[in-house]
Coordinates of C-alpha atoms in Angstrom, one line a residue:
Chain E
X1 CA 54.3 106.5 -15.2
X2 CA 56.6 103.2 -15.0
X3 CA 58.5 102.1 -18.0
X4 CA 59.2 98.6 -18.3
X5 CA 62.3 97.9 -20.7
X6 CA 62.3 94.4 -22.1
X7 CA 65.4 92.7 -24.2
X8 CA 66.1 91.3 -26.2
X9 CA 63.0 92.1 -28.7
X10 CA 64.0 88.8 -30.4
X11 CA 66.0 85.8 -29.1
X12 CA 67.1 82.7 -31.8
X13 CA 68.0 79.7 -30.1
X14 CA 68.0 76.3 -30.2
X15 CA 66.1 72.9 -28.8
X16 CA 67.5 72.5 -25.0
X17 CA 69.1 75.7 -24.9
X18 CA 69.0 77.8 -21.4
X19 CA 67.7 81.0 -22.5
X20 CA 66.8 84.2 -20.4
X21 CA 64.6 87.7 -21.2
X22 CA 65.2 90.5 -19.0
X23 CA 63.0 93.6 -18.2
X24 CA 64.2 96.5 -16.2
X25 CA 61.7 98.8 -14.6
X26 CA 62.0 102.7 -14.2
X27 CA 61.1 102.9 -10.7
X28 CA 60.6 100.6 -7.9
X29 CA 58.1 97.9 -8.6
X30 CA 58.6 95.4 -5.8
X31 CA 57.9 91.7 -7.0
X32 CA 54.7 93.2 -8.4
X33 CA 56.1 91.5 -12.0
X34 CA 54.3 89.0 -14.1
X35 CA 55.6 87.3 -17.3
X36 CA 53.2 85.9 -19.6
X37 CA 53.3 83.6 -22.7
X38 CA 51.4 84.5 -26.4
X39 CA 51.2 82.2 -29.2
X40 CA 49.8 83.2 -32.9
X41 CA 46.2 83.7 -32.6
X42 CA 45.9 83.2 -28.9
X43 CA 45.2 84.9 -25.5
X44 CA 48.1 85.7 -23.3
X45 CA 49.1 82.8 -20.6
X46 CA 50.3 83.7 -17.1
X47 CA 53.8 81.7 -16.7
X48 CA 54.9 83.8 -13.3
X49 CA 53.7 85.9 -11.0
X50 CA 55.1 88.0 -8.0
X51 CA 58.3 87.8 -9.9
X52 CA 59.5 84.4 -8.7
X53 CA 56.4 82.4 -8.7
X54 CA 55.4 79.7 -11.2
X55 CA 52.1 79.9 -12.2
X56 CA 49.6 76.9 -12.2
X57 CA 50.0 74.6 -14.8
X58 CA 53.3 75.9 -15.9
X59 CA 56.5 73.5 -16.7
X60 CA 59.3 73.7 -14.0
X61 CA 61.9 74.5 -16.7
X62 CA 60.3 77.9 -16.4
X63 CA 61.7 80.6 -13.5
X64 CA 61.8 84.2 -12.7
X65 CA 64.4 86.2 -11.0
X66 CA 64.8 89.5 -9.7
X67 CA 68.0 91.7 -9.1
X68 CA 67.3 95.1 -8.0
X69 CA 64.9 96.8 -11.0
X70 CA 65.9 93.9 -13.3
X71 CA 63.6 91.1 -13.8
X72 CA 64.1 87.9 -15.6
X73 CA 62.3 85.1 -17.2
X74 CA 64.7 81.9 -17.9
X75 CA 63.7 78.6 -19.7
X76 CA 66.5 76.2 -18.2
X77 CA 65.9 73.9 -21.5
X78 CA 64.5 74.9 -24.4
X79 CA 61.7 73.0 -26.0
X80 CA 59.6 73.4 -29.2
X81 CA 56.6 74.1 -27.3
X82 CA 58.2 77.4 -25.8
X83 CA 58.2 79.0 -28.9
X84 CA 56.0 82.4 -28.8
X85 CA 56.2 85.6 -27.5
X86 CA 56.7 86.9 -24.3
X87 CA 55.8 90.1 -22.1
X88 CA 56.5 91.1 -18.7
X89 CA 53.7 93.4 -17.2
X90 CA 54.1 95.6 -13.7
X91 CA 51.2 95.9 -11.6
X92 CA 52.7 98.1 -9.1
X93 CA 50.3 100.9 -10.0
X94 CA 46.9 101.0 -11.1
X95 CA 48.0 102.5 -14.4
X96 CA 49.8 99.0 -15.6
X97 CA 52.7 99.1 -18.3
X98 CA 53.7 95.8 -20.6
X99 CA 57.2 95.3 -21.6
X100 CA 57.9 95.7 -25.2
X101 CA 58.0 91.6 -26.0
X102 CA 60.6 89.2 -26.7
X103 CA 59.6 86.8 -29.8
X104 CA 61.5 83.5 -29.2
X105 CA 62.3 81.7 -32.2
X106 CA 64.0 78.4 -33.5
X107 CA 67.6 79.2 -34.8
Chain V
X1 CA 34.9 78.1 -15.0
X2 CA 35.6 81.4 -15.3
X3 CA 34.4 83.0 -18.9
X4 CA 35.3 86.2 -20.5
X5 CA 33.5 86.6 -24.1
X6 CA 33.5 90.2 -25.7
X7 CA 31.8 91.4 -28.6
X8 CA 30.9 94.6 -30.1
X9 CA 34.1 94.7 -32.6
X10 CA 34.3 95.7 -36.2
X11 CA 35.2 98.1 -39.1
X12 CA 34.7 101.7 -37.9
X13 CA 35.4 105.1 -39.5
X14 CA 38.0 107.8 -37.8
X15 CA 36.4 110.0 -35.5
X16 CA 33.2 107.7 -35.2
X17 CA 32.4 105.8 -31.6
X18 CA 31.9 101.9 -31.0
X19 CA 31.2 100.4 -27.5
X20 CA 32.6 97.0 -26.4
X21 CA 31.2 94.5 -24.2
X22 CA 32.5 91.6 -22.0
X23 CA 30.2 89.1 -20.9
X24 CA 31.4 87.4 -17.6
X25 CA 30.5 84.0 -15.8
X26 CA 31.7 81.5 -13.5
X27 CA 32.6 84.2 -11.2
X28 CA 31.0 86.7 -8.9
X29 CA 31.4 89.5 -11.2
X30 CA 30.6 92.5 -8.9
X31 CA 33.8 90.9 -6.6
X32 CA 36.6 91.8 -9.3
X33 CA 37.9 94.4 -10.9
X34 CA 38.7 94.3 -14.4
X35 CA 41.2 95.4 -17.2
X36 CA 40.8 96.1 -21.0
X37 CA 44.0 95.4 -22.9
X38 CA 44.5 95.6 -27.0
X39 CA 47.1 94.5 -29.3
X40 CA 47.6 96.2 -32.6
X41 CA 48.0 93.9 -35.5
X42 CA 51.3 92.4 -35.4
X43 CA 52.7 94.8 -32.2
X44 CA 52.7 93.9 -28.1
X45 CA 50.4 93.9 -25.7
X46 CA 49.1 97.5 -24.6
X47 CA 46.9 98.1 -21.4
X48 CA 43.9 100.4 -21.8
X49 CA 42.0 100.7 -18.8
X50 CA 41.2 99.3 -15.5
X51 CA 37.4 99.4 -13.3
X52 CA 37.6 98.2 -9.8
X53 CA 34.8 96.4 -8.0
X54 CA 33.7 99.4 -6.6
X55 CA 33.7 101.3 -10.0
X56 CA 36.8 103.4 -9.8
X57 CA 38.8 103.6 -13.1
X58 CA 42.2 104.1 -14.1
X59 CA 43.3 104.8 -18.2
X60 CA 46.3 104.8 -20.0
X61 CA 47.4 108.4 -21.3
X62 CA 46.7 107.1 -24.8
X63 CA 42.8 106.8 -24.5
X64 CA 42.1 109.0 -21.6
X65 CA 39.2 111.7 -22.6
X66 CA 38.3 109.4 -25.6
X67 CA 37.6 106.0 -24.2
X68 CA 35.1 105.0 -21.1
X69 CA 35.2 102.3 -18.9
X70 CA 31.8 100.9 -17.2
X71 CA 30.4 97.9 -15.7
X72 CA 26.9 96.6 -15.2
X73 CA 27.2 94.5 -12.4
X74 CA 23.4 93.0 -12.7
X75 CA 24.4 91.9 -16.1
X76 CA 27.4 90.4 -15.3
X77 CA 29.0 92.7 -18.0
X78 CA 31.9 95.0 -18.8
X79 CA 32.1 97.6 -21.2
X80 CA 34.5 100.3 -23.0
X81 CA 33.0 102.7 -25.2
X82 CA 35.5 103.8 -27.5
X83 CA 35.1 107.7 -29.0
X84 CA 36.7 109.9 -31.5
X85 CA 38.5 106.6 -32.8
X86 CA 41.8 107.2 -34.7
X87 CA 43.6 104.6 -37.2
X88 CA 45.9 103.8 -34.2
X89 CA 43.4 102.5 -32.2
X90 CA 42.9 99.3 -34.5
X91 CA 43.9 96.3 -32.2
X92 CA 42.4 93.2 -30.8
X93 CA 40.8 94.0 -27.3
X94 CA 40.8 91.7 -24.7
X95 CA 39.1 92.0 -21.3
X96 CA 41.0 90.5 -18.8
X97 CA 40.7 89.5 -14.9
X98 CA 43.8 89.7 -13.0
X99 CA 44.0 88.0 -9.3
X100 CA 47.3 87.4 -7.6
X101 CA 48.1 84.0 -8.8
X102 CA 46.4 83.7 -11.9
X103 CA 44.8 85.7 -14.7
X104 CA 41.8 85.2 -17.1
X105 CA 41.4 86.8 -20.6
X106 CA 38.7 86.8 -23.4
X107 CA 39.5 85.3 -26.9
X108 CA 39.7 89.4 -27.7
X109 CA 37.4 91.2 -30.2
X110 CA 38.8 92.9 -33.4
X111 CA 38.4 97.0 -33.8
X112 CA 39.5 98.4 -37.6
X113 CA 39.2 102.0 -38.0
X114 CA 39.8 102.6 -41.5
X115 CA 37.8 105.1 -43.8

């Protein structure tokens, strides 16, 4: 099974900061990588698909990138509404795997 | 609009069974593969199972042999049969549809396994 190693688990940051969350895949997953945002008591929301594509309605301060087996989600200038949990998901195989999650919180 | 509504959760004793349902509307249900995903209290997302439009199935190792995903296209409903439940199966269970450029999730249903 493909393992997704996500870091950091917690990310204290200030409004206006540029922040980056990373997932490393244990095997080649191509660009079959999505990023989700989840706020307390809510269902997850798709932010990035295909490793680098912005989902519909997602602000342009969010971006996704890939370097080899490392995938990153970057927020260029943090806003208060971005405080949430973030998860990566690989869908290269039918057996999907999520990263362990990153809690983005105000410093 | 696409809508997914889960039901059937509740409190169940260890070793017992439960069947979850996910009622789908707003799209041609029979044309799409569907997923179940769960989230234990205070924990991360955990993919559980997938059923294709042609009813092929895939399971996470943790639930293989205990859970069964199925669908009834005439009723536009997805199911998850949970057998031999353990305390570690306590979670919110979501049904979801993943498209190439979007995803749709239900609101989730809580399953609590406790004596």
